[in-house]
Every structure is written in structure tokens, then in C-alpha cells.
mmCIF file of C-alpha atoms and ligand atoms in Angstrom:
data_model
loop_
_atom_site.group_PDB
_atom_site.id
_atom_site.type_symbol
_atom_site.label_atom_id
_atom_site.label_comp_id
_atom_site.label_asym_id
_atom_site.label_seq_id
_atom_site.Cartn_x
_atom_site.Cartn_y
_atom_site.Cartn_z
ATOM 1 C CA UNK A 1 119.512 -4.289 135.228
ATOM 2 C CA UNK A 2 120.522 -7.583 136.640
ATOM 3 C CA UNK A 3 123.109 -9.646 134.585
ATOM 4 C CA UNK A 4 121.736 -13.078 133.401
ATOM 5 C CA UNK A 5 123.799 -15.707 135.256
ATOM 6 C CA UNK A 6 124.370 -18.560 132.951
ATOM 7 C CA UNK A 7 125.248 -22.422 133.385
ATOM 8 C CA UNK A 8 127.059 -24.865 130.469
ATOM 9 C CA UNK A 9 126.290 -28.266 130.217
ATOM 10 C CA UNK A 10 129.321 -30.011 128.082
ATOM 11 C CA UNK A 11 132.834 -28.677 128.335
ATOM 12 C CA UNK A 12 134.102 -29.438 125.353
ATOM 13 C CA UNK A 13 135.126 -28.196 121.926
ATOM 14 C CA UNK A 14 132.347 -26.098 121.593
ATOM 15 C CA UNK A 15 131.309 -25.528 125.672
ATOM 16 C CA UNK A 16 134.367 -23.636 126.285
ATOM 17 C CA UNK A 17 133.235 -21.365 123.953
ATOM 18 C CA UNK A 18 129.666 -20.680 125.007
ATOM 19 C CA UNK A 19 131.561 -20.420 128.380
ATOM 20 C CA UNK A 20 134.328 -17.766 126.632
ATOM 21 C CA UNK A 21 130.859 -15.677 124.934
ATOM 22 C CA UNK A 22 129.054 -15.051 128.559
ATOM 23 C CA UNK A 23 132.434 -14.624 130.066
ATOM 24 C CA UNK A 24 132.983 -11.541 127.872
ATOM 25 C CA UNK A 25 129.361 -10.321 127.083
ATOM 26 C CA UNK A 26 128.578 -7.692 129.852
ATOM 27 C CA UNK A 27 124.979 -8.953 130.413
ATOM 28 C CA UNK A 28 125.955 -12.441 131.515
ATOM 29 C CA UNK A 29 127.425 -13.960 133.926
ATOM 30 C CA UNK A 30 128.686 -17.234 133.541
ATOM 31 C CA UNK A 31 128.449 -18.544 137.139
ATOM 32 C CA UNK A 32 128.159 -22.510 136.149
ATOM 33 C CA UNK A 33 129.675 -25.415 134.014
ATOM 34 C CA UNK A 34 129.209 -29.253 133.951
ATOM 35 C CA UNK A 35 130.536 -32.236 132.274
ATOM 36 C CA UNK A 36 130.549 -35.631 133.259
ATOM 37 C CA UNK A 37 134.118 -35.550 132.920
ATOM 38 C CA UNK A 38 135.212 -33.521 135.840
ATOM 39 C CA UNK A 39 138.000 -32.359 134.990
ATOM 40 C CA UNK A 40 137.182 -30.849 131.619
ATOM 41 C CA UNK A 41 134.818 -28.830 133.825
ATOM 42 C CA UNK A 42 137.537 -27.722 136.418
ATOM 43 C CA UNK A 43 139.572 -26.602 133.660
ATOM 44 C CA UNK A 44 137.316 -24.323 132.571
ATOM 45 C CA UNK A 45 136.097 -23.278 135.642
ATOM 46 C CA UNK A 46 139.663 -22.125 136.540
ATOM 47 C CA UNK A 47 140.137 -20.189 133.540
ATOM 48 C CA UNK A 48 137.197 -18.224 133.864
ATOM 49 C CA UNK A 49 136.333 -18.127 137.359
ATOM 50 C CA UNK A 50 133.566 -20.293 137.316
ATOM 51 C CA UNK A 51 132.397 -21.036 141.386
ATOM 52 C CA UNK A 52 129.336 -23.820 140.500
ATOM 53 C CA UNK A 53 131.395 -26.847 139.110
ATOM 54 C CA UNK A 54 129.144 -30.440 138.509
ATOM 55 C CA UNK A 55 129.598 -33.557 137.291
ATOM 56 C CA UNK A 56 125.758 -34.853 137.027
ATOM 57 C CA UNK A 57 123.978 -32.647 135.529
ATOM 58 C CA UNK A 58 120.695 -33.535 137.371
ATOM 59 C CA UNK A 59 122.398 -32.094 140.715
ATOM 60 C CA UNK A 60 122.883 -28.786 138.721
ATOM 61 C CA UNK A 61 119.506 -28.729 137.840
ATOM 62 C CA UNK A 62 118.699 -28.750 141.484
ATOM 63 C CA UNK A 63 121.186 -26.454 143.229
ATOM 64 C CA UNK A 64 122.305 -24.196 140.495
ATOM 65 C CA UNK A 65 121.446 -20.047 140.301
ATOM 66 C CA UNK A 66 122.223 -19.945 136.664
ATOM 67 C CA UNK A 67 118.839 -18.363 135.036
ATOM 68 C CA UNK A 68 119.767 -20.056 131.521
ATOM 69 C CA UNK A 69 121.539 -22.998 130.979
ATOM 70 C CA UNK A 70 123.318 -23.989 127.687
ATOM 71 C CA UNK A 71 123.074 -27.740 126.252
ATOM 72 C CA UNK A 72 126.193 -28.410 124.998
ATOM 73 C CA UNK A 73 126.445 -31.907 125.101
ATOM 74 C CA UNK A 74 126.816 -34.471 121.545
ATOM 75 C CA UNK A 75 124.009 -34.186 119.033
ATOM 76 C CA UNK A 76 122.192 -37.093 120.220
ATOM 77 C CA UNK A 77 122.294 -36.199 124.141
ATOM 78 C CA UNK A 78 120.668 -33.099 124.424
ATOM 79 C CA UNK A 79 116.944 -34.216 125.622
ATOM 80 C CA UNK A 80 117.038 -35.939 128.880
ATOM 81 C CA UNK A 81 119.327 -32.534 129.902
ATOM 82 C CA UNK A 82 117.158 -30.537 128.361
ATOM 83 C CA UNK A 83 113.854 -31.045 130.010
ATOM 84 C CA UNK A 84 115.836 -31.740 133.614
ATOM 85 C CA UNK A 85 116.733 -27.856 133.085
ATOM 86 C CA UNK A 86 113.501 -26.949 132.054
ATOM 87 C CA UNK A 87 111.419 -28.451 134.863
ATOM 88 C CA UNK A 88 114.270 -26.595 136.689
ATOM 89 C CA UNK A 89 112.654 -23.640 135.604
ATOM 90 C CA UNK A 90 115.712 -22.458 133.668
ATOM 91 C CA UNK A 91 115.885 -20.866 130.248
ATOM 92 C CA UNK A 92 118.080 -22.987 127.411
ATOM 93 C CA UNK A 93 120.113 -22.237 124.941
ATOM 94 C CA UNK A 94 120.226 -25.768 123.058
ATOM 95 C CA UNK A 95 122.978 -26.181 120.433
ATOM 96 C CA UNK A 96 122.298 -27.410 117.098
ATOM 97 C CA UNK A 97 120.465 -30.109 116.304
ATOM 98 C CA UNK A 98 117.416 -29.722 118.464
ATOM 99 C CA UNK A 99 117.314 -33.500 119.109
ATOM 100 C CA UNK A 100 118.050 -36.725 116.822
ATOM 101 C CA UNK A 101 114.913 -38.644 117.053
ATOM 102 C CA UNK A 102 110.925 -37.840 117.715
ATOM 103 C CA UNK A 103 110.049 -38.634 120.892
ATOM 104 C CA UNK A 104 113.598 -36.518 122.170
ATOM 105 C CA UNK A 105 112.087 -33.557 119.953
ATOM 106 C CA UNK A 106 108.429 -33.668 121.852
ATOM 107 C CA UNK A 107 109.906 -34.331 125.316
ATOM 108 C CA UNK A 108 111.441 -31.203 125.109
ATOM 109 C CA UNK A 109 108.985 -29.235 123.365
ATOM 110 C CA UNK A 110 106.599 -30.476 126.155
ATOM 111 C CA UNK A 111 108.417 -29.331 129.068
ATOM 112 C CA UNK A 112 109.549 -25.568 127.479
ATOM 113 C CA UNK A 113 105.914 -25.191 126.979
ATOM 114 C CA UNK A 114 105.127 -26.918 130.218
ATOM 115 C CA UNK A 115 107.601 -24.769 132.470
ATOM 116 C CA UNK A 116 106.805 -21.444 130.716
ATOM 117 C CA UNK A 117 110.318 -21.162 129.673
ATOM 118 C CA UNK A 118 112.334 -20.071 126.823
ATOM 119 C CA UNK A 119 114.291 -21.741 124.549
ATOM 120 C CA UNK A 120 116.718 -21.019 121.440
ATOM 121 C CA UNK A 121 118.572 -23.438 119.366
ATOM 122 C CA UNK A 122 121.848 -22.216 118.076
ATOM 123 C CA UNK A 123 120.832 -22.266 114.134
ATOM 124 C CA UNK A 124 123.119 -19.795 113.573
ATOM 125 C CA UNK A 125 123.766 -19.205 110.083
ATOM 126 C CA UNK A 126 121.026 -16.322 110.483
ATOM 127 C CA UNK A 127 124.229 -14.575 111.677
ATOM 128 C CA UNK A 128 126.227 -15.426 108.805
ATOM 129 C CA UNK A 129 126.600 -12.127 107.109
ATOM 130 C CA UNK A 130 126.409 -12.792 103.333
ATOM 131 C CA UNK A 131 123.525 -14.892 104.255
ATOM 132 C CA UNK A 132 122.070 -12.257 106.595
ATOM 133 C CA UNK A 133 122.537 -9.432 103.474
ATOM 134 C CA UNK A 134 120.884 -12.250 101.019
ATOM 135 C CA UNK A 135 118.024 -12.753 103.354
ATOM 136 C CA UNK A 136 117.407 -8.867 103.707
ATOM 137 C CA UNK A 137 117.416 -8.034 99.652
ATOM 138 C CA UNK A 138 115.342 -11.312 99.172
ATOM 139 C CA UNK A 139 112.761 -9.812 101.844
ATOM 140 C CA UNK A 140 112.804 -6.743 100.400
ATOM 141 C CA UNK A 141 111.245 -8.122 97.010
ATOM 142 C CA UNK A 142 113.805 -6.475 95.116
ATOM 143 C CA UNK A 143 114.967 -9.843 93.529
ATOM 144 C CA UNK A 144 111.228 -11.486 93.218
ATOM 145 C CA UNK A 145 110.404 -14.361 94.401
ATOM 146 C CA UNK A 146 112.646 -17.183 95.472
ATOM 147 C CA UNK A 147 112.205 -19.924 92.961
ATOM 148 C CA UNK A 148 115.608 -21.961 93.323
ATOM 149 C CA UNK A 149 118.191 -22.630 95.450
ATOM 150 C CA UNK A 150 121.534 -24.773 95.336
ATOM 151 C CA UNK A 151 123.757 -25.097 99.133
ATOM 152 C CA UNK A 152 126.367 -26.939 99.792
ATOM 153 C CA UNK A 153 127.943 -27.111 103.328
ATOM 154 C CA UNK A 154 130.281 -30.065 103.771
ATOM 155 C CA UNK A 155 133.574 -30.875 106.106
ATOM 156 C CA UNK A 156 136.642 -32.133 105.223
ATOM 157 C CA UNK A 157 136.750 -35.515 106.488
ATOM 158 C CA UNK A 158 139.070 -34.696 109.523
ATOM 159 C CA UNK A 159 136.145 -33.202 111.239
ATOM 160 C CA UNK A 160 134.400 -36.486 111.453
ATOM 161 C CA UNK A 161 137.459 -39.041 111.733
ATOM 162 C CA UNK A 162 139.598 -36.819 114.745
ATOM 163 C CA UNK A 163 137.750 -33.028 115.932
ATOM 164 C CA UNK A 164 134.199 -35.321 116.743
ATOM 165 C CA UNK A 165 134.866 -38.573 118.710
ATOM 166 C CA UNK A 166 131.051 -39.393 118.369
ATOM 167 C CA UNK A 167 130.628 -38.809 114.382
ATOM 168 C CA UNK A 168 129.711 -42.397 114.354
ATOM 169 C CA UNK A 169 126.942 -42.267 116.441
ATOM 170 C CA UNK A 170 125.857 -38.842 114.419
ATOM 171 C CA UNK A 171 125.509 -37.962 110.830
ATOM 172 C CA UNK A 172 126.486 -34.876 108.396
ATOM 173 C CA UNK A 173 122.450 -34.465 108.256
ATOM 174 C CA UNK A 174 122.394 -33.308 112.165
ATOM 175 C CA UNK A 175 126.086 -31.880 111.983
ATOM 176 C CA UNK A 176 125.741 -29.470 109.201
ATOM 177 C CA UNK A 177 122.411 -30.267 107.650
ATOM 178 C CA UNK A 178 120.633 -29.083 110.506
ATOM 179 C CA UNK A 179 122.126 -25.527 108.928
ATOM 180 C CA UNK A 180 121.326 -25.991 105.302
ATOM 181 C CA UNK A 181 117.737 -26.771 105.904
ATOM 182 C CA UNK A 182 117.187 -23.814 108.934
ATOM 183 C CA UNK A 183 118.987 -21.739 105.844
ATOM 184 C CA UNK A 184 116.799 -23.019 103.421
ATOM 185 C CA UNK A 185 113.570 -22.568 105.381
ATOM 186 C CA UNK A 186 114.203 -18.974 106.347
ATOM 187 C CA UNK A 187 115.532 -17.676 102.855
ATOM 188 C CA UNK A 188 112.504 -19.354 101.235
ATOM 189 C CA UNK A 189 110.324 -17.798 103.852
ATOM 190 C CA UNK A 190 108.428 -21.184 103.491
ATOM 191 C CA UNK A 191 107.723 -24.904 104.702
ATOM 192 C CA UNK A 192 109.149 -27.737 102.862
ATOM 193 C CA UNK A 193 107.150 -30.112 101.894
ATOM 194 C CA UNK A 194 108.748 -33.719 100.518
ATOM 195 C CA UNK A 195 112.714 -34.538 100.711
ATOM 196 C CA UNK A 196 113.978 -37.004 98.040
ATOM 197 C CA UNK A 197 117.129 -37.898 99.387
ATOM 198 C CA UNK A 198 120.048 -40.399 97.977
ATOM 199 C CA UNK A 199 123.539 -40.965 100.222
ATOM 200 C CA UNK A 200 126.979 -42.311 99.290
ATOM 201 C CA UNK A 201 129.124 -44.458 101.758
ATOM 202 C CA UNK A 202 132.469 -45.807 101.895
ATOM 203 C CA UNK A 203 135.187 -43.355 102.407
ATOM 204 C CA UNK A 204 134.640 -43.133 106.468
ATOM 205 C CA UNK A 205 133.571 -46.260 106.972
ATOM 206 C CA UNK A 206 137.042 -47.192 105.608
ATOM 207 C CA UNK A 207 138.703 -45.530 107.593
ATOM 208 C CA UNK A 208 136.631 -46.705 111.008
ATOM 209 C CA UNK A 209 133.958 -43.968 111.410
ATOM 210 C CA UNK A 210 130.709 -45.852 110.681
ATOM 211 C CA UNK A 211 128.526 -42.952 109.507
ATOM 212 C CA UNK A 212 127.642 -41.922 105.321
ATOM 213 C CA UNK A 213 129.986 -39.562 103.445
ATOM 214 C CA UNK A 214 127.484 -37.507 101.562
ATOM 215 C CA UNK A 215 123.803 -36.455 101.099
ATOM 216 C CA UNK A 216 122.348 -35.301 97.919
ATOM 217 C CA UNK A 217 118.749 -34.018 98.637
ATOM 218 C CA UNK A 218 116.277 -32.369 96.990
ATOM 219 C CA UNK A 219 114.092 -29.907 98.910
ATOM 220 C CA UNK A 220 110.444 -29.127 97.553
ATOM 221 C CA UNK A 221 108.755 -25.883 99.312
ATOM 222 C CA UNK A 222 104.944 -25.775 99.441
ATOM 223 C CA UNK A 223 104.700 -22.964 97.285
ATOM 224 C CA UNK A 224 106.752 -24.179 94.303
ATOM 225 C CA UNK A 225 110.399 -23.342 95.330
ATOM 226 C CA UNK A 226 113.188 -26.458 94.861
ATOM 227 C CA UNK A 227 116.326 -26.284 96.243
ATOM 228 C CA UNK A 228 119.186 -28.991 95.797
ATOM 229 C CA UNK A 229 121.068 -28.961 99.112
ATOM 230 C CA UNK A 230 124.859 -31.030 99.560
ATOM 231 C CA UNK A 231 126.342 -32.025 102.604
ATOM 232 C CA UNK A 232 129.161 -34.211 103.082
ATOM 233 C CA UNK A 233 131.861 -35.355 105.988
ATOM 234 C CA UNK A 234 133.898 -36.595 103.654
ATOM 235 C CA UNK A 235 135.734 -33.446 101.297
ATOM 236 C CA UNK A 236 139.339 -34.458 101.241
ATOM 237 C CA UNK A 237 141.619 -32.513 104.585
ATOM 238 C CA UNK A 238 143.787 -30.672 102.127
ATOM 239 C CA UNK A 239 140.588 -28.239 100.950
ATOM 240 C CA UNK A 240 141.902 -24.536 101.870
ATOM 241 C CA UNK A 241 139.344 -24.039 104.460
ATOM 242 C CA UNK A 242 137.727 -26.900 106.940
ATOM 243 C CA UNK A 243 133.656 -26.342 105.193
ATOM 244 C CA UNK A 244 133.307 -26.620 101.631
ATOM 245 C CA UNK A 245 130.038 -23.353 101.031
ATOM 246 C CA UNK A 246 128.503 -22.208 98.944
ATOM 247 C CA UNK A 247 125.285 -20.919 97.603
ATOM 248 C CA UNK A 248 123.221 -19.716 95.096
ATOM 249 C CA UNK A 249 119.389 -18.851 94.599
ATOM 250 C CA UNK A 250 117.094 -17.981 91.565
ATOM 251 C CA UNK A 251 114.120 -15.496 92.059
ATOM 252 C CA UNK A 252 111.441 -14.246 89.697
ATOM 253 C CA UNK A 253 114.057 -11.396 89.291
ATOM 254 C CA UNK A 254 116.646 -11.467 90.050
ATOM 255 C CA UNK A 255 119.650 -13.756 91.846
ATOM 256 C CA UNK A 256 122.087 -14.296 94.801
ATOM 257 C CA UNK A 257 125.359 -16.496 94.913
ATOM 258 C CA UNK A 258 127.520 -17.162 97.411
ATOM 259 C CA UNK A 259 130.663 -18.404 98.133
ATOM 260 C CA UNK A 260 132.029 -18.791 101.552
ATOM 261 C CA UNK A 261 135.069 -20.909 101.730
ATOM 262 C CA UNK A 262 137.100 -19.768 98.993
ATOM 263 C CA UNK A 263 136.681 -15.664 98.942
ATOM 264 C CA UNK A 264 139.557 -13.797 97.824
ATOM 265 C CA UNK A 265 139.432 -11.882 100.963
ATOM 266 C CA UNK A 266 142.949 -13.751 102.335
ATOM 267 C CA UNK A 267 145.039 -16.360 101.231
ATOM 268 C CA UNK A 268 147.940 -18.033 103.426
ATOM 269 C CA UNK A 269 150.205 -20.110 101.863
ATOM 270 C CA UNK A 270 153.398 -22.163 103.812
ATOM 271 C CA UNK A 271 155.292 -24.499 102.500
ATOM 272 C CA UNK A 272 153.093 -27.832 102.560
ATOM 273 C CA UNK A 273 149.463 -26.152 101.427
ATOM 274 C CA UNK A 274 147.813 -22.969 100.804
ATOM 275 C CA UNK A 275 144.588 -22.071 103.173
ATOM 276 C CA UNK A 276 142.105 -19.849 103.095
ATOM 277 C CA UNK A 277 141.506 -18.326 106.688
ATOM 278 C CA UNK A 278 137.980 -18.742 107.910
ATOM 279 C CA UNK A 279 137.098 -15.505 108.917
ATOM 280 C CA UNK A 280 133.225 -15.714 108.916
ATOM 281 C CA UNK A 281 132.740 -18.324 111.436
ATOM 282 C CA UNK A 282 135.474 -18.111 114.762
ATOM 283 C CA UNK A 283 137.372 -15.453 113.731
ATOM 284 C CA UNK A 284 138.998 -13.297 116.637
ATOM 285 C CA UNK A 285 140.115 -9.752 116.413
ATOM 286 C CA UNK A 286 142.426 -8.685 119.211
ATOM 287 C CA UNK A 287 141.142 -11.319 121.612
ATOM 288 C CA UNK A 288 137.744 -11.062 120.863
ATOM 289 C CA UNK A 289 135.195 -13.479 119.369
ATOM 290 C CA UNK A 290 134.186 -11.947 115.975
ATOM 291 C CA UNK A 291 132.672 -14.708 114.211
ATOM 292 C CA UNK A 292 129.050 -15.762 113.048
ATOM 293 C CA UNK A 293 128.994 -18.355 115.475
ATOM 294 C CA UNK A 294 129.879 -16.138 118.586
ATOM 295 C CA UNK A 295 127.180 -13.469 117.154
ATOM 296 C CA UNK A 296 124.222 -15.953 117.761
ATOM 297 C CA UNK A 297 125.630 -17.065 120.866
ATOM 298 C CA UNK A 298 125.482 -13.224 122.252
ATOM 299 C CA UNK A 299 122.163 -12.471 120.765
ATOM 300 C CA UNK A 300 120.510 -15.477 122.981
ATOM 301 C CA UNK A 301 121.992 -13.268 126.004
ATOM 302 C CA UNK A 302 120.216 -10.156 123.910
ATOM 303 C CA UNK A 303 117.145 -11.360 124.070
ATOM 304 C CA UNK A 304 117.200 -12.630 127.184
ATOM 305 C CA UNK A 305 118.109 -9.334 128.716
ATOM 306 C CA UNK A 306 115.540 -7.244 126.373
ATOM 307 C CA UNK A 307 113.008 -10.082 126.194
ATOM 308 C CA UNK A 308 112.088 -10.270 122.506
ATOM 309 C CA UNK A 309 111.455 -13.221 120.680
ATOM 310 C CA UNK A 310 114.420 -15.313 119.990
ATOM 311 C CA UNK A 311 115.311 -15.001 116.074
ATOM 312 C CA UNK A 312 115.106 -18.953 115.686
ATOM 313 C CA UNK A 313 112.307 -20.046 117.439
ATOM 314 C CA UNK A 314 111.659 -23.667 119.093
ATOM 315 C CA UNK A 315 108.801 -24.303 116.411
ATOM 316 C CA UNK A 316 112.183 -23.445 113.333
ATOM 317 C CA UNK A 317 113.809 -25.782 115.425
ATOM 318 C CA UNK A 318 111.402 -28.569 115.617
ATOM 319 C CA UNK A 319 110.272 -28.547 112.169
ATOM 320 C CA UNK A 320 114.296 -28.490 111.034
ATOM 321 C CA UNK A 321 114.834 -31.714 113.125
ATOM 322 C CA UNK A 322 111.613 -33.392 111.895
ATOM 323 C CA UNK A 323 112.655 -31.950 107.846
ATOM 324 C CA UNK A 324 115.921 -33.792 108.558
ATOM 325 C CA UNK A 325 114.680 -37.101 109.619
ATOM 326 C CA UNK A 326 112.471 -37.302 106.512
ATOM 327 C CA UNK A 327 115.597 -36.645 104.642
ATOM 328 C CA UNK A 328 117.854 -39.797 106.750
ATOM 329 C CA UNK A 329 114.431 -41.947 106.211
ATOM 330 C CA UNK A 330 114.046 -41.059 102.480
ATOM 331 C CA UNK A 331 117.845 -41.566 101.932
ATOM 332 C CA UNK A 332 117.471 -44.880 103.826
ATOM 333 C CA UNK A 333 114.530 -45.784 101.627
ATOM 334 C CA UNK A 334 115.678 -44.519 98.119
ATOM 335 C CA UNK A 335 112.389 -42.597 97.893
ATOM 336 C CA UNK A 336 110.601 -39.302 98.338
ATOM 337 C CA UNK A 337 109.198 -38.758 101.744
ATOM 338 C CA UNK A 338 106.579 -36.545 102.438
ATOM 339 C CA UNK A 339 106.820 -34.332 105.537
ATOM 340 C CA UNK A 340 104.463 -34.198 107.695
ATOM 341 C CA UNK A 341 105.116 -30.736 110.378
HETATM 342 N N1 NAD B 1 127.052 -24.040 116.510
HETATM 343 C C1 NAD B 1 128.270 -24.464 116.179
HETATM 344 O O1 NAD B 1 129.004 -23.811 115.436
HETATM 345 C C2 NAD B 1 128.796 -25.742 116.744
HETATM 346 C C3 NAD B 1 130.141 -26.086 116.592
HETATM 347 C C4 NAD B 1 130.595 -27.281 117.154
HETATM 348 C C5 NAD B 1 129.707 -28.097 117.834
HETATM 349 N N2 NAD B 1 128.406 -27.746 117.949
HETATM 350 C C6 NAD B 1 127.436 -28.602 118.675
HETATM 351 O O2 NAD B 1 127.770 -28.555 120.065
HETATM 352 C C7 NAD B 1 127.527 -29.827 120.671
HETATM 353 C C8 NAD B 1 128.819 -30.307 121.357
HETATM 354 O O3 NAD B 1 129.840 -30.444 120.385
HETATM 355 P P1 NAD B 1 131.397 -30.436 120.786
HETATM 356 O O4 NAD B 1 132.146 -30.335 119.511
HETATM 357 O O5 NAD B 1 131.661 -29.435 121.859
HETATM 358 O O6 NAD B 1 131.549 -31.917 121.397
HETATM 359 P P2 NAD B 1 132.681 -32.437 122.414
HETATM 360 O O7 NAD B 1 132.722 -33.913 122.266
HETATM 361 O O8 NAD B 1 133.952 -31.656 122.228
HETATM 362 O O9 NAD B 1 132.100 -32.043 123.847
HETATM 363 C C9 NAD B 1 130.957 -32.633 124.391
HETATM 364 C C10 NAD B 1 131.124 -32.684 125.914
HETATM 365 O O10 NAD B 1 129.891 -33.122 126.496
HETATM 366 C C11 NAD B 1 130.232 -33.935 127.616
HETATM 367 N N3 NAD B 1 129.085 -34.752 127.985
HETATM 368 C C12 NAD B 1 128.552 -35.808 127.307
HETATM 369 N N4 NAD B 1 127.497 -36.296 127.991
HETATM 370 C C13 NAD B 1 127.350 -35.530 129.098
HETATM 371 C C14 NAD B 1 126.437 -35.535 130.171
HETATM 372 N N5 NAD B 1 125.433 -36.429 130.264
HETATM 373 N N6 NAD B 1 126.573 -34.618 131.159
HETATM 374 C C15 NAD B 1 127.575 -33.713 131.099
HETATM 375 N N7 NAD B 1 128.489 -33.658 130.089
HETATM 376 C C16 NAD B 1 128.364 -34.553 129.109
HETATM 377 C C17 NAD B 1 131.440 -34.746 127.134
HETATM 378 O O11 NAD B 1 132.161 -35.294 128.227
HETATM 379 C C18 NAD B 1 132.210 -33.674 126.368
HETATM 380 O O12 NAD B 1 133.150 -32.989 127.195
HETATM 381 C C19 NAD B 1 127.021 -30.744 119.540
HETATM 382 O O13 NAD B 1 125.612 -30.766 119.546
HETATM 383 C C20 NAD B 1 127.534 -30.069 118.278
HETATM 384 O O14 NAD B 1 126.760 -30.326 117.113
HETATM 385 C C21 NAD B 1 127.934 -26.581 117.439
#
């Protein structure tokens, strides 16, 4: 069987290691890369024998071979790429969010459906393994039915004021929240239905980074289930691991809680601050990517290769970017907003 050759659009943070994922997995071939900063793109290139190097991303779209192209560009500039690849006739992998506003959500639902392509949006707590066991006992009725749920997924602030040099022009919501609420959806096994949402500001606006600290939603699911969800930018930078998560839900029966940042599992202390290694997310074990984050990453080449249905569809996708807006519009408002899927 033919390897999938795959492109990256954004060499950044997060680029390099789409780029490092298809380098490694022996179904892909990671023949492409663009950024509109060249030379974040030759960089790569070099280190992993890339041959197709682009600065426009339009002139990949016309002369690349890559079959699937991943979107790896800032939250809020992932459309107009998006739908140049797909009337390129090239699969995507888009990373999380889907897009930040309506009409960028429909223009590229349009032209995946147009094309006859396939998309995936890298939601990928799905591969989070405590979540992944949760989700399977939850399915398997053993606990009853999901009634309540409490998640928190926040970022100490360092995230937003020095690792992200757009925060400003993003939000927590679209960072992380895009997470809690594909989380949310897919453990409920259900559609929410109205957000009431209230924010807090101050604390990186202070310090230059014009975006809100912290939401405080509440989630209500079409069949009865509430869930209380937190996200915030602004946790203070000496918290022993970079997300502050955790979780807990309430069934019929039975219940699940989580905690994901401060497990017992390791605990590193020098002699300014103790930490608690992430090893759920981007861990590596003897070279290799071993983390949730990698695992979704490699199952988008999976599918590809077997041709299954990708395990977050475009539709989980769209409705989690059009459940978040309802949540930045009801925060904005101060009341509950119903929404409409
Ligand atoms: N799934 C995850 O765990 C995860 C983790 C981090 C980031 N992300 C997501 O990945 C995306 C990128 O985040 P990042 O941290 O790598 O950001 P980054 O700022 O490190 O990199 C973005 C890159 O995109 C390039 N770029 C911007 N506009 C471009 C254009 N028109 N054409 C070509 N290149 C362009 C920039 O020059 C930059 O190199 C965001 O959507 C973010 O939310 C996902």
C-alpha cells in the first residue's frame, strides 16, 4: 500500500510536530511544509528531509503532491487555507478550533463537502486515556446515565503572555475550550442545548495581552445533563504542571473523577519549585512521541490509510465551534444563549 504523502501549513510550535508524527509514522510521508516565514519552513525542512518548501500557501495548493495537508496555522487563520486545500482536492487535518467565527466555519464545511474530501479536526482529548477509559465504562451503562459533569482545563498564564504571540487576538474559549466542550459532548453522548456563560478580566490585560482570564459556563444537554465547565489563561506560572485538569461526572449510578495535572504518578522537585511532569499529553519515551496529542495526530494517518470514519467528525467539529461562540456571546451578554446547531 502506498504511503500517504503529507503537507504542513504553519511551522511553528505545534507544525514541527505534526511534521515530527508523519516523519516517524510508517504510513506517511511527510513530503511538504509551508509558512509564510520562510525560514521557519527551511528549518524544518532540513531536519526532516522535507523536498516541497513554500512560502504562500496558495502556490502549495497548486503544485504540491501531498494527498493531505495539515492546517497548522493560529486559531483564527485556518479558513481561507483550508478551503484553498480543499478545492485542491487534498484531504485536511485542521487543528483545533475548527474556525473562530460563522461564515469561516461554513466556508469550509462547504468546500469539504463540495470537493468530496475528508477532513478531521485535531479534538484530541478522545485520546486522552483516563478520558478514553471514562468514556468506555460510561458507554457501557455500567455507571447509568450521565447526569453531571464538572471540567476544568486552564493554563498557567505563561502560555498566553510568552508560548502564544497571538493570545490577544484568540481566547481560552478556542484555546482550550474548544476541548472541554468536544469532551463534554462526547462523554454526554448528547447535544447541548443553552450556555450561560460569565468571564473575569484583568490579570492579562495587565500585563499587555488583551484577551479575558477566565470562563465560568454552564452547559445544559438536551436530555437533562448539566455540566459546569472552567477554563482560564490566567492560573498563576508556578502551578506544578502548565494545565490545571480535572474532572468529574455523576450518573444514575454510579461516578467518574479525574485528575490530570496533579497525579501522584511523578513528582520532580529542584531547588526553586516542585513540578509534576506531564506525561499524558507530549510525553516521549526513548525518542518517540508517546503522548495523547501525538496519538490523534497518528490516527488521522490511520484512517486515512484504512479509510474509516475519522473519530471526530467535521459535523463534532462544527457544532463545538458554533457551542463555543454561544458561550463568548452569552459571556459578552451576561445571559443564557440558546444554541441553535
Ligand atoms: N492540539 C494541540 O495540542 C495543540 C497544541 C498547540 C497548538 N495547537 C493549535 O495549532 C495551531 C498553531 O499553534 P502554534 O502554537 O503552532 O502557533 P505558532 O504561532 O507557534 O505557529 C503558527 C505558524 O503559522 C505561521 N503562519 C501564520 N499565517 C500563515 C499563513 N497564512 N501561511 C503560512 N504560515 C502561516 C506563522 O508564521 C507561524 O510560524 C493553533 O490553531 C493552535 O490552537 C494545538
Amino acid at each position: 500500500m502506498e504511503k500517504i504523502k503529507i503537507g504542513v501549513v504553519g511551522a511553528g510550535v505545534w507544525g514541527e510536530t505534526h511534521g515530527s508524527i508523519y516523519h516517524e509514522h510508517p504510513m506517511a510521508e511527510f513530503v511538504a511544509i509551508c509558512d509564510k516565514d520562510i525560514k521557519r519552513a527551511e528549518a524544518i525542512a532540513a531536519k526532516y528531509g522535507v523536498k516541497e518548501v513554500y512560502a504562500d500557501y496558495r502556490e502549495m495548493a497548486q503544485k504540491s503532491h501531498c494527498d493531505a495537508v495539515a492546517i497548522v496555522t493560529p486559531d483564527f487563520l485556518h479558513a481561507d487555507i483550508a478551503v484553498a486545500f480543499a478545492d485542491a482536492k487534498k484531504h485536511l487535518l485542521i487543528e483545533k478550533p475548527l474556525a473562530t467565527n460563522v461564515p469561516d466555519i461554513e466556508r469550509i464545511c462547504d468546500a469539504v463537502e463540495r470537493n468530496g474530501i475528508r477532513c478531521m479536526v485535531d479534538l484530541h482529548n478522545r485520546w486522552n486515556p483516563p478520558f478514553n477509559k471514562a468514556w468506555q465504562e460510561v458507554r457501557s451503562g455500567r455507571l447509568g446515565v450521565p447526569k453531571n459533569a464538572y471540567l476544568r482545563h486552564s493554563d498557567i498564564k505563561w502560555v498566553a503572555t510568552d508560548m502564544l504571540s497571538w493570545a490577544a487576538k484568540s481566547s481560552i474559549m478556542w484555546f482550550l475550550g474548544s476541548h472541554s466542550v468536544d469532551t463534554l459532548r462526547w462523554m454526554f453522548d448528547d447535544e447541548v442545548s443553552r450556555v450561560y456563560s460569565v468571564k473575569s478580566e484583568g490579570i492579562l490585560k495587565d500585563v499587555g495581552v488583551d484577551t479575558a482570564d477566565t470562563y465560568l459556563t454552564t452547559l445544559e444537554f438536551k436530555n437533562g445533563g448539566i455540566a459546569h465547565m472552567e477554563n482560564s489563561w490566567a492560573t498563576p506560572n508556578g502551578n506544578t504542571n502548565v494545565n490545571d485538569f480535572k474532572f468529574s461526572m455523576l450518573c444514575t449510578k454510579g461516578m467518574v473523577s479525574m485528575d490530570l495535572s496533579s497525579h501522584n504518578l511523578i513528582h520532580l522537585v529542584d531547588e526553586n519549585r516542585a513540578y509534576t511532569p506531564d506525561i499524558l499529553v507530549t510525553n516521549f519515551v526513548f525518542d518517540k512521541c508517546k503522548g495523547l496529542s501525538y496519538e490523534s495526530i497518528r490516527d488521522f494517518v490511520d484512517r486515512m490509510v484504512d479509510g474509516k470514519e475519522f473519530r471526530v467528525t467535521l459535523e463534532d467539529a462544527r457544532r463545538g465551534a458554533l457551542i463555543v461562540l454561544a458561550i463568548l456571546e452569552s459571556a459578552e451578554k451576561r445571559e443564557p444563549v440558546t444554541v441553535n446547531l
